[in-house]
CSV table of C-alpha atoms and ligand atoms in Angstrom, one decimal:
chain,number,residue,atom,x,y,z
A,207,UNK,CA,101.0,132.8,-125.5
A,208,UNK,CA,103.4,131.5,-128.0
A,209,UNK,CA,102.8,128.0,-129.5
A,210,UNK,CA,106.5,127.2,-129.5
A,211,UNK,CA,109.5,128.2,-127.6
A,212,UNK,CA,112.8,128.7,-129.4
A,213,UNK,CA,116.0,127.3,-128.0
A,214,UNK,CA,119.3,128.5,-129.5
A,215,UNK,CA,121.9,125.7,-129.4
A,216,UNK,CA,125.2,125.7,-131.3
A,217,UNK,CA,123.8,128.3,-133.6
A,218,UNK,CA,120.7,126.3,-134.5
A,219,UNK,CA,117.2,127.4,-133.5
A,220,UNK,CA,115.3,124.4,-132.0
A,221,UNK,CA,111.5,124.8,-131.9
A,222,UNK,CA,110.0,123.3,-128.7
A,223,UNK,CA,106.1,123.0,-128.5
A,224,UNK,CA,104.4,124.7,-125.5
A,225,UNK,CA,101.8,122.6,-123.5
A,226,UNK,CA,99.2,124.3,-121.2
A,227,UNK,CA,97.5,122.4,-118.5
A,228,UNK,CA,93.8,123.0,-117.6
A,229,UNK,CA,94.7,125.3,-114.8
A,230,UNK,CA,97.0,127.3,-117.0
A,231,UNK,CA,100.3,125.6,-116.1
A,232,UNK,CA,102.8,126.1,-118.8
A,233,UNK,CA,105.3,123.6,-119.9
A,234,UNK,CA,108.0,123.3,-122.7
A,235,UNK,CA,107.7,120.0,-124.5
A,236,UNK,CA,111.2,118.7,-124.8
A,237,UNK,CA,110.4,115.1,-125.8
A,238,UNK,CA,112.2,115.4,-129.1
A,239,UNK,CA,115.1,117.5,-127.7
A,240,UNK,CA,117.6,114.7,-127.6
A,241,UNK,CA,116.7,113.3,-131.0
A,242,UNK,CA,117.0,116.7,-132.6
A,243,UNK,CA,120.1,117.9,-130.8
A,244,UNK,CA,121.8,115.3,-128.9
A,245,UNK,CA,121.3,117.3,-125.7
A,246,UNK,CA,119.3,116.2,-122.6
A,247,UNK,CA,118.0,118.4,-119.8
A,248,UNK,CA,119.8,118.4,-116.4
A,249,UNK,CA,117.2,118.9,-113.5
A,250,UNK,CA,118.5,117.1,-110.4
A,251,UNK,CA,115.6,116.5,-108.1
A,252,UNK,CA,113.2,117.2,-111.1
A,253,UNK,CA,112.1,120.5,-109.7
A,254,UNK,CA,111.4,121.9,-113.1
A,255,UNK,CA,110.3,118.6,-114.8
A,256,UNK,CA,106.8,117.6,-115.6
A,257,UNK,CA,107.1,113.8,-115.6
A,258,UNK,CA,103.5,113.1,-116.8
A,259,UNK,CA,100.1,114.5,-117.6
A,260,UNK,CA,97.8,113.8,-114.7
A,261,UNK,CA,94.1,114.6,-114.0
A,262,UNK,CA,94.1,113.7,-110.3
A,263,UNK,CA,95.4,116.6,-108.1
A,264,UNK,CA,96.2,120.1,-108.8
A,265,UNK,CA,98.5,122.2,-106.5
A,266,UNK,CA,99.4,125.8,-106.7
A,267,UNK,CA,102.2,126.0,-104.2
A,268,UNK,CA,102.8,129.7,-104.7
A,269,UNK,CA,99.3,130.5,-103.2
A,270,UNK,CA,98.5,127.3,-101.2
A,271,UNK,CA,96.0,125.7,-103.4
A,272,UNK,CA,95.3,122.0,-103.3
A,273,UNK,CA,92.5,120.3,-105.2
A,274,UNK,CA,91.5,116.6,-105.8
A,275,UNK,CA,89.8,116.1,-109.1
A,276,UNK,CA,89.0,119.8,-109.0
A,277,UNK,CA,87.4,119.9,-105.6
A,278,UNK,CA,89.2,122.3,-103.0
A,279,UNK,CA,90.7,120.4,-100.1
A,280,UNK,CA,89.0,122.8,-97.7
A,281,UNK,CA,85.5,121.6,-99.0
A,282,UNK,CA,86.4,118.0,-98.9
A,283,UNK,CA,87.8,118.4,-95.5
A,284,UNK,CA,84.6,120.0,-94.2
A,285,UNK,CA,82.1,117.8,-96.1
A,286,UNK,CA,83.5,114.5,-97.2
A,287,UNK,CA,85.1,111.5,-95.6
A,288,UNK,CA,88.3,109.7,-96.2
A,289,UNK,CA,86.5,106.8,-98.0
A,290,UNK,CA,84.4,109.1,-100.1
A,291,UNK,CA,87.5,111.1,-101.1
A,292,UNK,CA,89.4,107.8,-101.9
A,293,UNK,CA,86.6,106.9,-104.3
A,294,UNK,CA,86.8,110.3,-105.9
A,295,UNK,CA,90.5,110.2,-106.3
A,296,UNK,CA,90.5,106.7,-107.7
A,297,UNK,CA,87.5,107.0,-110.0
A,298,UNK,CA,87.5,110.7,-110.9
A,299,UNK,CA,84.0,111.5,-109.6
A,300,UNK,CA,82.2,111.7,-106.3
A,301,UNK,CA,80.2,108.5,-105.8
A,302,UNK,CA,76.5,108.3,-106.2
A,303,UNK,CA,74.7,106.7,-103.1
A,304,UNK,CA,74.7,103.4,-104.8
A,305,UNK,CA,78.4,103.6,-105.8
A,306,UNK,CA,79.3,104.7,-102.3
A,307,UNK,CA,77.4,101.7,-100.8
A,308,UNK,CA,79.1,99.2,-103.2
A,309,UNK,CA,82.6,100.6,-102.4
A,310,UNK,CA,81.9,100.3,-98.6
A,311,UNK,CA,80.7,96.7,-99.2
A,312,UNK,CA,83.9,95.8,-101.0
A,313,UNK,CA,86.1,97.4,-98.2
A,314,UNK,CA,84.1,95.5,-95.6
A,315,UNK,CA,84.3,92.2,-97.4
A,316,UNK,CA,88.1,92.7,-97.9
A,317,UNK,CA,89.1,93.8,-94.5
A,318,UNK,CA,90.3,90.5,-93.1
A,319,UNK,CA,93.7,89.2,-94.3
A,320,UNK,CA,94.4,85.4,-95.0
A,321,UNK,CA,95.1,83.6,-91.9
A,322,UNK,CA,98.4,82.2,-93.2
A,323,UNK,CA,99.5,85.9,-93.5
A,324,UNK,CA,99.6,86.0,-89.7
A,325,UNK,CA,102.6,83.6,-89.7
A,326,UNK,CA,104.6,86.0,-91.9
A,327,UNK,CA,104.6,88.5,-89.0
A,328,UNK,CA,106.4,85.9,-86.8
A,329,UNK,CA,109.3,86.1,-89.3
A,330,UNK,CA,110.1,89.6,-88.5
A,331,UNK,CA,112.2,90.6,-85.5
A,332,UNK,CA,109.9,92.0,-82.8
A,333,UNK,CA,111.2,95.5,-83.2
A,334,UNK,CA,111.2,95.6,-87.0
A,335,UNK,CA,110.0,98.9,-88.4
A,336,UNK,CA,106.3,98.8,-89.3
A,337,UNK,CA,107.1,100.6,-92.6
A,338,UNK,CA,109.4,97.6,-93.6
A,339,UNK,CA,106.7,95.2,-92.6
A,340,UNK,CA,104.0,97.2,-94.4
A,341,UNK,CA,106.0,97.2,-97.7
A,342,UNK,CA,106.9,93.5,-97.5
A,343,UNK,CA,103.3,92.5,-96.6
A,344,UNK,CA,101.7,94.6,-99.4
A,345,UNK,CA,104.0,93.0,-101.9
A,346,UNK,CA,103.2,89.5,-100.4
A,347,UNK,CA,99.5,90.3,-100.6
A,348,UNK,CA,99.7,90.1,-104.4
A,349,UNK,CA,100.9,86.5,-104.0
A,350,UNK,CA,97.4,85.7,-102.5
A,351,UNK,CA,95.8,87.3,-105.7
A,352,UNK,CA,97.9,86.1,-108.6
A,353,UNK,CA,94.9,86.8,-111.0
A,354,UNK,CA,95.0,90.4,-109.9
A,355,UNK,CA,98.8,90.7,-110.0
A,356,UNK,CA,99.6,89.4,-113.5
A,357,UNK,CA,102.0,92.2,-114.5
A,358,UNK,CA,99.9,92.6,-117.6
A,359,UNK,CA,98.4,96.0,-117.3
A,360,UNK,CA,95.3,95.1,-119.4
A,361,UNK,CA,94.5,92.1,-117.4
A,362,UNK,CA,95.3,93.9,-114.1
A,363,UNK,CA,93.0,96.8,-115.1
A,364,UNK,CA,90.0,94.4,-115.7
A,365,UNK,CA,89.9,93.7,-112.0
A,366,UNK,CA,91.0,97.1,-110.9
A,367,UNK,CA,87.9,98.0,-108.7
A,368,UNK,CA,88.4,94.7,-106.7
A,369,UNK,CA,92.3,95.2,-106.4
A,370,UNK,CA,91.8,98.8,-105.3
A,371,UNK,CA,89.3,97.9,-102.6
A,372,UNK,CA,91.5,95.0,-101.5
A,373,UNK,CA,94.5,97.2,-101.0
A,374,UNK,CA,92.5,100.2,-99.4
A,375,UNK,CA,90.9,97.9,-96.9
A,376,UNK,CA,93.7,95.5,-96.2
A,377,UNK,CA,96.4,98.1,-95.7
A,378,UNK,CA,94.8,99.1,-92.4
A,379,UNK,CA,94.5,95.6,-91.2
A,380,UNK,CA,98.2,94.9,-92.1
A,381,UNK,CA,99.2,98.1,-90.4
A,382,UNK,CA,97.2,97.2,-87.2
A,383,UNK,CA,98.6,93.7,-87.1
A,384,UNK,CA,102.1,94.9,-87.4
A,385,UNK,CA,101.6,97.0,-84.3
A,386,UNK,CA,100.0,94.1,-82.5
A,387,UNK,CA,102.9,91.8,-83.4
A,388,UNK,CA,105.5,94.3,-82.2
A,389,UNK,CA,103.8,94.5,-78.9
A,390,UNK,CA,103.2,90.7,-78.6
A,391,UNK,CA,99.5,91.3,-78.5
A,392,UNK,CA,96.8,89.1,-80.1
A,393,UNK,CA,95.4,90.3,-83.5
A,394,UNK,CA,92.0,91.8,-83.5
A,395,UNK,CA,89.9,90.8,-86.4
A,396,UNK,CA,88.2,93.5,-88.3
A,397,UNK,CA,84.5,94.2,-87.5
A,398,UNK,CA,81.8,94.4,-90.1
A,399,UNK,CA,79.9,97.0,-88.1
A,400,UNK,CA,82.5,99.7,-87.9
A,401,UNK,CA,83.4,102.5,-90.3
A,402,UNK,CA,86.9,102.5,-91.8
A,403,UNK,CA,88.7,104.6,-89.2
A,404,UNK,CA,86.8,103.2,-86.1
A,405,UNK,CA,87.6,99.7,-87.3
A,406,UNK,CA,91.3,100.5,-87.6
A,407,UNK,CA,91.3,101.9,-84.1
A,408,UNK,CA,89.6,98.8,-82.8
A,409,UNK,CA,92.1,96.6,-84.5
A,410,UNK,CA,94.9,98.6,-83.0
A,411,UNK,CA,93.6,99.1,-79.5
A,412,UNK,CA,90.9,96.5,-78.6
A,413,UNK,CA,91.9,93.9,-76.1
A,414,UNK,CA,90.2,90.5,-75.5
A,415,UNK,CA,88.7,91.8,-72.2
A,416,UNK,CA,87.8,95.4,-73.4
A,417,UNK,CA,86.6,96.6,-76.8
A,418,UNK,CA,88.1,100.0,-77.9
A,419,UNK,CA,85.3,102.4,-78.6
A,420,UNK,CA,86.7,105.4,-80.5
A,421,UNK,CA,85.4,108.8,-79.4
A,422,UNK,CA,83.7,110.6,-82.4
A,423,UNK,CA,86.2,113.4,-82.3
A,424,UNK,CA,89.1,111.0,-82.4
A,425,UNK,CA,87.7,109.1,-85.3
A,426,UNK,CA,87.1,112.3,-87.0
A,427,UNK,CA,90.6,113.5,-86.5
A,428,UNK,CA,91.9,110.3,-88.0
A,429,UNK,CA,89.5,110.6,-90.9
A,430,UNK,CA,90.7,114.1,-91.6
A,431,UNK,CA,94.3,113.1,-91.3
A,432,UNK,CA,93.9,110.3,-93.9
A,433,UNK,CA,91.8,112.6,-96.3
A,434,UNK,CA,94.4,115.3,-96.1
A,435,UNK,CA,97.1,112.8,-97.1
A,436,UNK,CA,95.1,111.1,-99.8
A,437,UNK,CA,97.0,112.5,-102.7
A,438,UNK,CA,99.6,115.1,-103.5
A,439,UNK,CA,100.6,115.2,-107.1
A,440,UNK,CA,104.0,113.9,-108.2
A,441,UNK,CA,105.8,113.7,-104.9
A,442,UNK,CA,108.6,111.3,-104.2
A,443,UNK,CA,106.5,108.2,-103.4
A,444,UNK,CA,103.8,108.8,-106.0
A,445,UNK,CA,106.6,109.3,-108.7
A,446,UNK,CA,108.0,105.9,-107.4
A,447,UNK,CA,104.7,104.2,-107.8
A,448,UNK,CA,104.5,105.6,-111.4
A,449,UNK,CA,108.0,104.6,-112.1
A,450,UNK,CA,107.5,101.0,-110.9
A,451,UNK,CA,104.1,100.9,-112.7
A,452,UNK,CA,105.7,102.1,-116.0
A,453,UNK,CA,107.6,98.9,-116.2
A,454,UNK,CA,104.3,97.0,-116.2
A,455,UNK,CA,104.4,95.9,-112.6
A,456,UNK,CA,101.1,95.2,-110.8
A,457,UNK,CA,99.3,97.4,-108.1
A,458,UNK,CA,100.6,95.4,-105.1
A,459,UNK,CA,104.2,95.8,-106.1
A,460,UNK,CA,103.9,99.4,-107.1
A,461,UNK,CA,102.2,100.5,-103.9
A,462,UNK,CA,104.7,98.5,-101.9
A,463,UNK,CA,107.5,100.5,-103.6
A,464,UNK,CA,105.6,103.7,-102.7
A,465,UNK,CA,105.7,102.7,-99.1
A,466,UNK,CA,109.5,102.4,-99.2
A,467,UNK,CA,109.8,105.9,-100.9
A,468,UNK,CA,107.6,107.4,-98.3
A,469,UNK,CA,109.6,106.0,-95.4
A,470,UNK,CA,112.5,108.6,-95.5
A,471,UNK,CA,112.6,111.6,-93.2
A,472,UNK,CA,112.4,114.2,-95.9
A,473,UNK,CA,109.1,112.8,-97.1
A,474,UNK,CA,106.6,110.7,-95.0
A,475,UNK,CA,109.1,110.2,-92.2
A,476,UNK,CA,109.0,113.9,-91.4
A,477,UNK,CA,105.9,113.6,-89.1
A,478,UNK,CA,107.9,111.2,-86.9
A,479,UNK,CA,111.1,113.5,-87.2
A,480,UNK,CA,109.0,116.5,-86.0
A,481,UNK,CA,107.9,114.8,-82.9
A,482,UNK,CA,111.5,113.6,-82.1
A,483,UNK,CA,112.7,117.1,-82.7
A,484,UNK,CA,110.0,118.5,-80.4
A,485,UNK,CA,111.0,115.9,-77.6
A,486,UNK,CA,114.6,116.7,-77.9
A,487,UNK,CA,114.0,120.4,-77.6
A,488,UNK,CA,111.8,119.7,-74.5
A,489,UNK,CA,114.4,117.4,-73.0
A,490,UNK,CA,117.1,120.0,-73.3
A,491,UNK,CA,115.0,122.5,-71.5
A,492,UNK,CA,114.8,124.7,-74.5
A,493,UNK,CA,111.6,126.6,-75.4
A,494,UNK,CA,112.5,126.5,-79.1
A,495,UNK,CA,114.5,129.7,-79.1
A,496,UNK,CA,117.9,127.9,-79.3
A,497,UNK,CA,116.7,125.4,-81.8
A,498,UNK,CA,115.4,128.0,-84.2
A,499,UNK,CA,118.9,129.5,-84.3
A,500,UNK,CA,120.5,126.2,-84.9
A,501,UNK,CA,118.0,125.5,-87.7
A,502,UNK,CA,119.2,128.5,-89.5
A,503,UNK,CA,122.8,127.0,-89.8
A,504,UNK,CA,121.9,125.3,-93.1
A,505,UNK,CA,123.0,122.0,-91.7
A,506,UNK,CA,120.8,119.1,-93.0
A,507,UNK,CA,120.6,117.4,-89.6
A,508,UNK,CA,119.5,120.6,-87.9
A,509,UNK,CA,116.5,121.5,-90.1
A,510,UNK,CA,113.3,122.6,-88.5
A,511,UNK,CA,111.4,119.4,-89.4
A,512,UNK,CA,107.8,120.0,-90.7
A,513,UNK,CA,108.8,123.2,-92.2
A,514,UNK,CA,109.5,123.8,-96.0
A,515,UNK,CA,108.1,121.9,-99.0
A,516,UNK,CA,109.3,121.4,-102.6
A,517,UNK,CA,106.1,122.9,-104.0
A,518,UNK,CA,104.5,125.0,-101.3
A,519,UNK,CA,106.0,128.3,-101.1
A,520,UNK,CA,103.2,129.5,-98.9
A,521,UNK,CA,101.4,128.0,-95.9
A,522,UNK,CA,100.5,124.3,-96.7
A,523,UNK,CA,96.6,124.3,-96.9
A,524,UNK,CA,96.6,121.0,-95.2
A,525,UNK,CA,98.6,122.3,-92.2
A,526,UNK,CA,96.0,125.0,-91.6
A,527,UNK,CA,93.1,122.5,-91.5
A,528,UNK,CA,94.9,119.9,-89.4
A,529,UNK,CA,95.9,122.5,-86.9
A,530,UNK,CA,92.4,123.7,-86.4
A,531,UNK,CA,91.0,120.1,-86.1
A,532,UNK,CA,93.7,119.4,-83.6
A,533,UNK,CA,92.3,121.5,-80.9
A,534,UNK,CA,88.8,119.8,-80.8
A,535,UNK,CA,90.5,116.3,-80.7
A,536,UNK,CA,92.7,117.5,-77.8
A,537,UNK,CA,89.7,118.9,-76.0
A,538,UNK,CA,87.7,115.6,-76.4
A,539,UNK,CA,90.7,113.7,-75.1
A,540,UNK,CA,91.0,116.1,-72.0
A,541,UNK,CA,94.5,117.2,-73.1
A,542,UNK,CA,94.8,120.7,-71.8
A,543,UNK,CA,98.5,121.7,-71.7
A,544,UNK,CA,100.8,119.7,-74.0
A,545,UNK,CA,104.3,120.9,-73.6
A,546,UNK,CA,105.4,119.6,-77.0
A,547,UNK,CA,102.3,121.5,-78.7
A,548,UNK,CA,103.5,124.7,-76.8
A,549,UNK,CA,107.0,124.3,-78.2
A,550,UNK,CA,105.6,123.6,-81.7
A,551,UNK,CA,103.4,126.8,-81.6
A,552,UNK,CA,106.4,128.8,-80.3
A,553,UNK,CA,108.5,127.5,-83.2
A,554,UNK,CA,106.0,128.3,-85.7
A,555,UNK,CA,105.4,131.8,-84.4
A,556,UNK,CA,109.1,132.4,-84.3
A,557,UNK,CA,109.9,131.1,-87.8
A,558,UNK,CA,106.9,133.0,-89.3
A,559,UNK,CA,108.6,136.2,-88.4
A,560,UNK,CA,112.2,135.2,-89.1
A,561,UNK,CA,113.8,136.5,-92.2
A,562,UNK,CA,115.7,133.1,-92.7
A,563,UNK,CA,112.5,131.3,-93.1
A,564,UNK,CA,110.4,134.0,-94.9
A,565,UNK,CA,113.1,134.7,-97.4
A,566,UNK,CA,113.3,131.0,-98.3
A,567,UNK,CA,109.5,130.7,-98.2
A,568,UNK,CA,109.7,128.0,-95.5
A,569,UNK,CA,106.2,127.6,-93.9
A,570,UNK,CA,104.7,124.7,-91.8
A,571,UNK,CA,103.8,121.7,-93.9
A,572,UNK,CA,101.2,119.1,-93.0
A,573,UNK,CA,103.7,117.1,-91.0
A,574,UNK,CA,104.3,119.9,-88.4
A,575,UNK,CA,101.0,119.1,-86.6
A,576,UNK,CA,100.1,115.6,-87.9
A,577,UNK,CA,102.6,113.9,-85.6
A,578,UNK,CA,101.1,115.7,-82.7
A,579,UNK,CA,97.6,114.5,-83.7
A,580,UNK,CA,98.8,110.9,-84.1
A,581,UNK,CA,100.3,111.1,-80.6
A,582,UNK,CA,97.2,112.5,-79.0
A,583,UNK,CA,95.2,109.6,-80.6
A,584,UNK,CA,97.6,107.1,-79.1
A,585,UNK,CA,99.4,106.0,-82.3
A,586,UNK,CA,103.0,104.9,-81.4
A,587,UNK,CA,105.6,107.1,-83.1
A,588,UNK,CA,107.0,104.4,-85.4
A,589,UNK,CA,103.5,104.0,-86.8
A,590,UNK,CA,103.3,107.6,-87.9
A,591,UNK,CA,104.5,107.2,-91.4
A,592,UNK,CA,102.4,104.0,-91.6
A,593,UNK,CA,99.4,106.2,-91.0
A,594,UNK,CA,100.5,108.5,-93.8
A,595,UNK,CA,100.9,105.4,-96.2
A,596,UNK,CA,97.3,104.4,-95.4
A,597,UNK,CA,96.1,107.8,-96.2
A,598,UNK,CA,98.2,108.1,-99.4
A,599,UNK,CA,97.0,104.8,-100.8
A,600,UNK,CA,94.1,106.3,-102.9
A,601,UNK,CA,96.6,108.6,-104.6
A,602,UNK,CA,99.1,105.8,-105.3
A,603,UNK,CA,96.3,103.7,-106.7
A,604,UNK,CA,94.9,106.4,-108.9
A,605,UNK,CA,98.3,107.2,-110.2
A,606,UNK,CA,99.1,103.6,-111.0
A,607,UNK,CA,95.8,103.5,-112.9
A,608,UNK,CA,96.8,106.5,-115.0
A,609,UNK,CA,100.1,104.8,-116.0
A,610,UNK,CA,98.5,101.4,-116.6
A,611,UNK,CA,95.6,102.8,-118.7
A,612,UNK,CA,97.9,104.9,-120.9
A,613,UNK,CA,98.4,102.8,-124.0
A,614,UNK,CA,101.0,105.1,-125.3
A,615,UNK,CA,103.0,105.2,-122.0
A,616,UNK,CA,106.7,104.7,-122.0
A,617,UNK,CA,108.8,103.1,-119.3
A,618,UNK,CA,110.2,105.9,-117.0
A,619,UNK,CA,113.9,106.0,-117.7
A,620,UNK,CA,115.7,109.3,-117.1
A,621,UNK,CA,119.1,110.1,-118.7
A,622,UNK,CA,122.1,111.3,-116.7
A,623,UNK,CA,125.2,113.4,-117.1
A,624,UNK,CA,128.1,111.0,-116.5
A,625,UNK,CA,130.8,112.6,-114.5
A,626,UNK,CA,132.9,109.4,-113.7
A,627,UNK,CA,136.3,108.4,-115.0
A,628,UNK,CA,136.7,108.2,-118.8
A,629,UNK,CA,137.8,104.9,-120.3
A,630,UNK,CA,140.7,103.2,-118.7
A,631,UNK,CA,142.2,99.7,-118.7
A,632,UNK,CA,141.6,97.1,-116.1
A,633,UNK,CA,144.5,97.0,-113.4
A,634,UNK,CA,145.4,93.5,-112.1
A,635,UNK,CA,145.3,93.1,-108.4
A,636,UNK,CA,149.1,92.9,-107.8
A,637,UNK,CA,149.5,96.2,-109.7
A,638,UNK,CA,147.2,98.2,-107.5
A,639,UNK,CA,148.4,100.6,-104.8
B,732,ACO,N1,114.8,124.1,-91.9
B,732,ACO,C1,115.8,124.9,-92.2
B,732,ACO,N2,116.2,125.3,-93.4
B,732,ACO,C2,115.5,124.7,-94.4
B,732,ACO,C3,114.5,123.9,-94.2
B,732,ACO,C4,114.0,123.5,-92.9
B,732,ACO,N3,113.1,122.6,-92.6
B,732,ACO,N4,114.0,123.4,-95.4
B,732,ACO,C5,114.8,124.0,-96.3
B,732,ACO,N5,115.8,124.7,-95.7
B,732,ACO,C6,116.7,125.6,-96.3
B,732,ACO,C7,117.8,125.0,-97.0
B,732,ACO,O1,118.9,124.7,-96.1
B,732,ACO,C8,118.1,125.8,-98.3
B,732,ACO,O2,118.8,126.9,-97.8
B,732,ACO,P1,120.0,127.6,-98.7
B,732,ACO,O3,119.2,128.2,-99.8
B,732,ACO,O4,120.5,128.7,-97.8
B,732,ACO,O5,121.0,126.5,-99.1
B,732,ACO,C9,116.7,126.4,-98.7
B,732,ACO,O6,116.0,126.4,-97.5
B,732,ACO,C10,116.1,125.5,-99.8
B,732,ACO,O7,116.1,124.1,-99.3
B,732,ACO,P2,116.0,122.8,-100.2
B,732,ACO,O8,116.5,121.7,-99.5
B,732,ACO,O9,116.7,123.2,-101.5
B,732,ACO,O10,114.5,122.7,-100.6
B,732,ACO,P3,113.8,121.3,-101.2
B,732,ACO,O11,112.7,121.9,-102.0
B,732,ACO,O12,114.8,120.6,-101.9
B,732,ACO,O13,113.4,120.6,-99.9
B,732,ACO,C11,112.1,119.7,-98.1
B,732,ACO,C12,112.0,120.5,-99.5
B,732,ACO,C13,112.9,118.4,-98.3
B,732,ACO,C14,110.7,119.5,-97.7
B,732,ACO,C15,112.8,120.6,-97.1
B,732,ACO,O14,112.3,121.8,-96.9
B,732,ACO,C16,113.0,119.9,-95.7
B,732,ACO,O15,114.0,119.1,-95.6
B,732,ACO,N6,112.1,120.1,-94.8
B,732,ACO,C17,112.1,119.4,-93.5
B,732,ACO,C18,111.6,118.0,-93.7
B,732,ACO,C19,110.1,118.0,-94.0
B,732,ACO,O16,109.4,118.7,-93.2
B,732,ACO,N7,109.7,117.2,-94.9
B,732,ACO,C20,108.2,117.0,-95.1
B,732,ACO,C21,107.8,117.4,-96.5
B,732,ACO,S1,106.1,117.3,-96.7
B,732,ACO,C22,105.7,115.8,-96.9
B,732,ACO,O17,106.4,114.9,-97.4
B,732,ACO,C23,104.3,115.5,-96.6
């Protein structure tokens, strides 16, 4: 492997160092390119740009590999839980039993939210989108902990363990409260005796006259859903978290920004978009055959949602795992013949033998089935992306920490290629036509 790459620019040879990651990923280091040549790189969408060095998640999208801190996603899905995996992602190692116990205690202690926060919910219109509420409430949460949200990375890092636990634990309380507020239902306080997922489902669905007891298969499906979403390298929302963190912003503000980035239909909003697509196919009496043809038109609003991925050019390994677990959740809930699931399976089968999708390497991503799982559990559609945000929290937190702990880190500030008008003189209003 050469130590340097040579770039020929205006008859000058520019030497660019090569960097190799621990999994053999190769990069050309262009950090000095502009200083040496006056040129910048143009890479709209950053598809060829490594924005950082990171030790959290490894993906090889060509062959469908996903590992958190070196551990294959398949092994974590089989043996671990969301909370243990969250600890791993945030701290770099699987917890010892004592560390696991302490983490659980911190989560339990931090599950309730300040009672004055409840009044903040009243300020939102009843039909406000829960992603807007989640982002606003996460940012507001920092106001209740000014000593943990100083915007001084060194100080914020001193209390990192506590801040991380507060956010991981309270994000589910905030999410459940936003659902209760939107339905005009009383809030359910978190219980100390319930594990993470069961507690969330209790806060969502218990009523004053009937506690919600989650079926083990349902709690397990939710656990798996969260675990599979816990981190995913430098995607749109994680890059946003890192960008905000790079300015020195605290963990509450940075993760709130991550929620906003996740909201869009091309990212976290895709699980909701998949379900909307399946419902509209069903309502039109189509079995998916007509829709597949339309999806090949290349029109952005006709895409087969839940298909394609910026980095996976193979079956998303998370989609495989979630699809398998889906059947046991459905069986335990007594759901035998779900017309939307039937359409989804038909769409998948058709796309996987269609040259349009094969030639573009478009395979199901995690969102293709995750919306159906959420629906089976009883999570309302506008909460799907919120569920993704709860799951992604450990990844955002770990990425924030990498930025905050990097003493040599620089503020994220890309360049651009300006294509607007060249210099021109101001035109007074009466001379404009
Ligand atoms: N349906 C139909 N055609 C598609 C789809 C799709 N879902 N996705 C991509 N294409 C086509 C494009 O039209 C394009 O075709 P062309 O080469 O003829 O112009 C080609 O495939 C490449 O597409 P890009 O948009 O360049 O791929 P990019 O890597 O930028 O986008 C993305 C990836 C956003 C995920 C895209 O595949 C998509 O929109 N998928 C549907 C939305 C979705 O499922 N998002 C969830 C992503 S996973 C996550 O966030 C957890």
